[in-house]
Tab-separated table of C-alpha atoms in Angstrom:
chain	number	residue	atom	x	y	z
K	1	UNK	CA	0.000	0.000	0.000
K	2	UNK	CA	1.319	3.407	-0.984
K	3	UNK	CA	1.621	5.890	1.858
K	4	UNK	CA	2.726	9.517	1.778
K	5	UNK	CA	3.139	11.491	4.981
K	6	UNK	CA	4.100	15.154	5.283
K	7	UNK	CA	5.436	16.955	8.330
K	8	UNK	CA	7.038	20.229	9.303
K	9	UNK	CA	4.198	22.708	8.962
K	10	UNK	CA	4.173	25.482	11.545
K	11	UNK	CA	3.465	29.124	12.292
K	12	UNK	CA	6.336	31.299	11.039
K	13	UNK	CA	6.894	35.022	10.802
K	14	UNK	CA	7.105	36.840	7.468
K	15	UNK	CA	10.631	36.615	6.116
K	16	UNK	CA	11.261	33.407	8.025
K	17	UNK	CA	12.177	29.908	6.866
K	18	UNK	CA	10.706	26.437	7.218
K	19	UNK	CA	11.514	22.971	5.895
K	20	UNK	CA	8.795	20.487	5.062
K	21	UNK	CA	9.411	16.750	4.818
K	22	UNK	CA	7.480	13.975	3.144
K	23	UNK	CA	8.133	10.282	3.695
K	24	UNK	CA	6.807	7.843	1.109
K	25	UNK	CA	6.474	4.063	1.141
K	26	UNK	CA	4.898	1.276	-0.862
K	27	UNK	CA	6.578	2.035	-4.204
K	28	UNK	CA	10.048	2.399	-5.694
K	29	UNK	CA	10.602	5.974	-4.595
K	30	UNK	CA	13.572	6.744	-6.837
K	31	UNK	CA	11.655	5.779	-9.978
K	32	UNK	CA	9.071	8.527	-9.721
K	33	UNK	CA	8.940	12.263	-9.729
K	34	UNK	CA	7.516	13.959	-6.668
K	35	UNK	CA	5.715	17.246	-6.249
K	36	UNK	CA	4.502	19.782	-3.722
K	37	UNK	CA	1.056	21.276	-4.236
K	38	UNK	CA	-0.461	23.868	-1.918
K	39	UNK	CA	-3.934	25.117	-1.133
K	40	UNK	CA	-4.527	28.479	0.502
K	41	UNK	CA	-7.532	28.667	2.845
K	42	UNK	CA	-10.740	28.496	0.806
K	43	UNK	CA	-8.839	28.458	-2.496
K	44	UNK	CA	-7.981	25.976	-5.210
K	45	UNK	CA	-4.928	23.808	-5.776
K	46	UNK	CA	-1.649	25.493	-6.776
K	47	UNK	CA	1.384	23.578	-7.966
K	48	UNK	CA	4.577	24.659	-6.171
K	49	UNK	CA	7.558	22.479	-7.108
K	50	UNK	CA	8.464	19.121	-8.614
K	51	UNK	CA	11.587	16.973	-8.804
K	52	UNK	CA	12.620	14.078	-11.005
K	53	UNK	CA	13.031	10.585	-9.609
K	54	UNK	CA	16.804	10.833	-9.613
K	55	UNK	CA	16.710	14.281	-8.053
K	56	UNK	CA	18.771	15.785	-10.876
K	57	UNK	CA	16.002	17.983	-12.285
K	58	UNK	CA	13.751	20.378	-10.425
K	59	UNK	CA	10.859	22.572	-11.502
K	60	UNK	CA	9.345	25.515	-9.637
K	61	UNK	CA	6.319	27.736	-10.021
K	62	UNK	CA	7.133	31.373	-10.718
K	63	UNK	CA	5.523	32.341	-7.406
K	64	UNK	CA	8.235	30.528	-5.414
K	65	UNK	CA	11.306	30.717	-7.671
K	66	UNK	CA	14.355	31.890	-5.797
K	67	UNK	CA	12.681	31.290	-2.414
K	68	UNK	CA	11.730	27.594	-2.276
K	69	UNK	CA	14.012	24.627	-2.969
K	70	UNK	CA	12.783	21.088	-3.538
K	71	UNK	CA	15.083	18.147	-2.899
K	72	UNK	CA	14.932	14.446	-2.145
K	73	UNK	CA	16.941	11.739	-0.402
K	74	UNK	CA	16.226	8.474	-2.183
K	75	UNK	CA	18.077	6.489	0.482
K	76	UNK	CA	15.473	7.673	2.981
K	77	UNK	CA	12.433	7.757	0.656
K	78	UNK	CA	12.026	11.366	1.699
K	79	UNK	CA	11.092	14.554	-0.153
K	80	UNK	CA	11.846	18.019	1.192
K	81	UNK	CA	10.749	21.597	0.576
K	82	UNK	CA	13.000	24.298	1.959
K	83	UNK	CA	10.992	27.519	2.138
K	84	UNK	CA	12.818	30.830	2.658
K	85	UNK	CA	11.695	34.464	2.659
K	86	UNK	CA	8.176	33.381	3.514
K	87	UNK	CA	5.290	35.721	2.814
K	88	UNK	CA	1.720	35.909	4.075
K	89	UNK	CA	0.536	34.623	0.695
K	90	UNK	CA	2.480	31.392	1.254
K	91	UNK	CA	-0.011	30.460	3.970
K	92	UNK	CA	-1.570	27.192	2.858
K	93	UNK	CA	-1.893	23.478	3.376
K	94	UNK	CA	1.077	21.907	1.585
K	95	UNK	CA	0.528	18.501	0.018
K	96	UNK	CA	3.201	16.090	-1.109
K	97	UNK	CA	2.238	13.933	-4.087
K	98	UNK	CA	3.911	11.231	-6.141
K	99	UNK	CA	3.899	11.688	-9.900
K	100	UNK	CA	3.042	9.089	-12.499
K	101	UNK	CA	6.248	9.745	-14.437
K	102	UNK	CA	9.950	9.818	-13.638
K	103	UNK	CA	9.964	13.554	-14.348
K	104	UNK	CA	6.517	15.124	-14.507
K	105	UNK	CA	3.053	13.592	-14.711
K	106	UNK	CA	-0.170	13.363	-12.818
K	107	UNK	CA	-0.369	13.353	-9.003
K	108	UNK	CA	-1.512	9.851	-8.154
K	109	UNK	CA	-0.841	9.511	-4.420
K	110	UNK	CA	-1.227	12.402	-1.965
K	111	UNK	CA	-0.371	12.931	1.669
K	112	UNK	CA	-2.826	14.389	4.139
K	113	UNK	CA	-1.177	17.809	4.019
K	114	UNK	CA	0.694	19.995	6.483
K	115	UNK	CA	-0.358	23.541	7.376
K	116	UNK	CA	2.035	26.440	6.974
K	117	UNK	CA	0.904	29.750	8.450
K	118	UNK	CA	2.927	32.890	7.782
K	119	UNK	CA	1.935	35.621	10.186
K	120	UNK	CA	3.412	38.001	12.714
Z	1	UNK	CA	2.169	28.415	-19.982
Z	2	UNK	CA	-1.077	26.570	-20.627
Z	3	UNK	CA	-4.069	27.708	-18.556
Z	4	UNK	CA	-6.980	25.472	-17.580
Z	5	UNK	CA	-10.444	26.997	-17.129
Z	6	UNK	CA	-13.145	24.980	-15.409
Z	7	UNK	CA	-16.851	25.629	-15.716
Z	8	UNK	CA	-19.119	26.092	-14.000
Z	9	UNK	CA	-17.353	27.201	-10.824
Z	10	UNK	CA	-20.208	25.688	-8.834
Z	11	UNK	CA	-23.106	23.425	-9.618
Z	12	UNK	CA	-26.136	22.266	-7.638
Z	13	UNK	CA	-27.536	18.837	-8.396
Z	14	UNK	CA	-29.567	16.042	-6.825
Z	15	UNK	CA	-28.756	12.435	-6.009
Z	16	UNK	CA	-29.321	10.378	-9.137
Z	17	UNK	CA	-28.670	13.248	-11.551
Z	18	UNK	CA	-26.247	12.998	-14.446
Z	19	UNK	CA	-23.768	15.874	-14.370
Z	20	UNK	CA	-21.032	17.059	-16.697
Z	21	UNK	CA	-18.154	19.289	-15.665
Z	22	UNK	CA	-15.960	21.066	-18.198
Z	23	UNK	CA	-12.255	21.913	-18.384
Z	24	UNK	CA	-10.907	24.023	-21.246
Z	25	UNK	CA	-7.205	24.375	-22.057
Z	26	UNK	CA	-5.792	27.615	-23.466
Z	27	UNK	CA	-4.084	25.593	-26.209
Z	28	UNK	CA	-4.171	22.024	-27.428
Z	29	UNK	CA	-2.857	19.446	-24.972
Z	30	UNK	CA	-3.788	16.227	-26.771
Z	31	UNK	CA	-5.197	13.924	-24.062
Z	32	UNK	CA	-2.790	14.864	-21.269
Z	33	UNK	CA	-5.372	15.714	-18.637
Z	34	UNK	CA	-6.309	14.340	-15.227
Z	35	UNK	CA	-9.276	14.838	-12.918
Z	36	UNK	CA	-9.287	14.894	-9.112
Z	37	UNK	CA	-11.979	14.894	-6.444
Z	38	UNK	CA	-11.476	16.766	-3.177
Z	39	UNK	CA	-13.721	16.694	-0.146
Z	40	UNK	CA	-13.497	19.337	2.606
Z	41	UNK	CA	-10.467	18.887	4.832
Z	42	UNK	CA	-9.132	16.001	2.741
Z	43	UNK	CA	-6.408	15.542	0.154
Z	44	UNK	CA	-7.383	15.362	-3.513
Z	45	UNK	CA	-8.120	11.926	-4.941
Z	46	UNK	CA	-6.874	10.893	-8.393
Z	47	UNK	CA	-9.849	9.868	-10.551
Z	48	UNK	CA	-9.039	9.940	-14.256
Z	49	UNK	CA	-5.856	10.238	-16.315
Z	50	UNK	CA	-5.078	10.734	-19.984
Z	51	UNK	CA	-8.497	12.371	-20.284
Z	52	UNK	CA	-10.542	9.154	-20.224
Z	53	UNK	CA	-8.735	6.375	-18.317
Z	54	UNK	CA	-10.284	5.509	-14.974
Z	55	UNK	CA	-7.870	5.093	-12.081
Z	56	UNK	CA	-8.082	1.727	-10.342
Z	57	UNK	CA	-10.833	1.587	-7.725
Z	58	UNK	CA	-12.775	4.579	-9.034
Z	59	UNK	CA	-16.480	3.803	-9.583
Z	60	UNK	CA	-17.561	3.335	-13.184
Z	61	UNK	CA	-20.169	6.107	-12.883
Z	62	UNK	CA	-17.229	8.483	-13.411
Z	63	UNK	CA	-16.060	8.976	-16.975
Z	64	UNK	CA	-13.862	11.445	-18.802
Z	65	UNK	CA	-13.681	12.496	-22.406
Z	66	UNK	CA	-12.125	15.042	-24.710
Z	67	UNK	CA	-8.894	15.915	-26.431
Z	68	UNK	CA	-7.196	19.043	-27.683
Z	69	UNK	CA	-8.698	21.927	-25.711
Z	70	UNK	CA	-12.076	20.706	-24.440
Z	71	UNK	CA	-12.553	18.062	-21.779
Z	72	UNK	CA	-15.429	16.798	-19.683
Z	73	UNK	CA	-15.913	14.787	-16.513
Z	74	UNK	CA	-19.287	13.072	-16.323
Z	75	UNK	CA	-20.891	11.435	-13.310
Z	76	UNK	CA	-23.694	9.258	-14.622
Z	77	UNK	CA	-25.794	8.998	-11.459
Z	78	UNK	CA	-24.769	11.195	-8.545
Z	79	UNK	CA	-24.294	9.494	-5.211
Z	80	UNK	CA	-24.217	11.316	-1.841
Z	81	UNK	CA	-20.451	10.764	-1.576
Z	82	UNK	CA	-19.825	12.510	-4.916
Z	83	UNK	CA	-20.575	15.993	-3.613
Z	84	UNK	CA	-17.130	17.555	-3.593
Z	85	UNK	CA	-14.880	19.896	-5.550
Z	86	UNK	CA	-13.378	18.617	-8.795
Z	87	UNK	CA	-10.131	19.794	-10.373
Z	88	UNK	CA	-8.517	19.156	-13.741
Z	89	UNK	CA	-4.738	19.099	-14.193
Z	90	UNK	CA	-2.189	19.059	-17.000
Z	91	UNK	CA	1.579	18.773	-16.995
Z	92	UNK	CA	3.359	21.099	-19.383
Z	93	UNK	CA	6.392	20.170	-21.438
Z	94	UNK	CA	7.503	23.780	-21.915
Z	95	UNK	CA	7.855	25.419	-19.570
Z	96	UNK	CA	8.001	22.252	-17.524
Z	97	UNK	CA	5.335	22.619	-14.882
Z	98	UNK	CA	2.023	21.354	-13.590
Z	99	UNK	CA	-1.194	23.317	-13.988
Z	100	UNK	CA	-4.490	22.942	-12.148
Z	101	UNK	CA	-7.849	24.312	-13.121
Z	102	UNK	CA	-9.727	26.529	-10.698
Z	103	UNK	CA	-12.135	23.789	-9.644
Z	104	UNK	CA	-15.868	23.082	-9.813
Z	105	UNK	CA	-17.743	22.744	-6.539
Z	106	UNK	CA	-20.557	20.214	-6.818
Z	107	UNK	CA	-23.241	20.833	-4.205
Z	108	UNK	CA	-26.437	19.125	-3.164
Z	109	UNK	CA	-29.617	20.771	-4.422
């Protein structure tokens, strides 16, 4: 059974930093791309970042370029999102999702989400 | 980048109704489209991929169709558990990215 579990969400001040983690199991982690998708309160889904199965290639939405960094440790089946220079508009539930391809694709398995609140 | 526009933004329907939701791409995307269902406080659930292929375990009352720029998700006979928000999604080759539609909220009439 595939399982995806995020952690690391917290209340942080504007300009601060936070690192999210996502542990996956039940599939060959290194064979699939992974992605972060967020959802602001009462809003729709917004793609944030994605990374290839090998970790060599990353993709970022324009809204987070230069501030967020996605990475993975295939030895630990873990995905990360390092978030710097956080803004109020980054407040959202952050979901980790596996992708159907080794680079990009559809989001087939999702975690339950972790809440990031940016506020003073 | 390709934009996805979903319509309507909300829809009221009754149990047993047949409903069709629409997703329109700003340019042709062949059949590279997925649909998701999200209930309040829950993660999205993967329903349909490649426009018309049903993900394993998804009830057969769900079906998808379309190619190019116009896509539909049809629920043949609404069940109480189907009232949720539905999103379409595409992955772009250039620039390499994922795109979600704005969602359609399906409510009980």
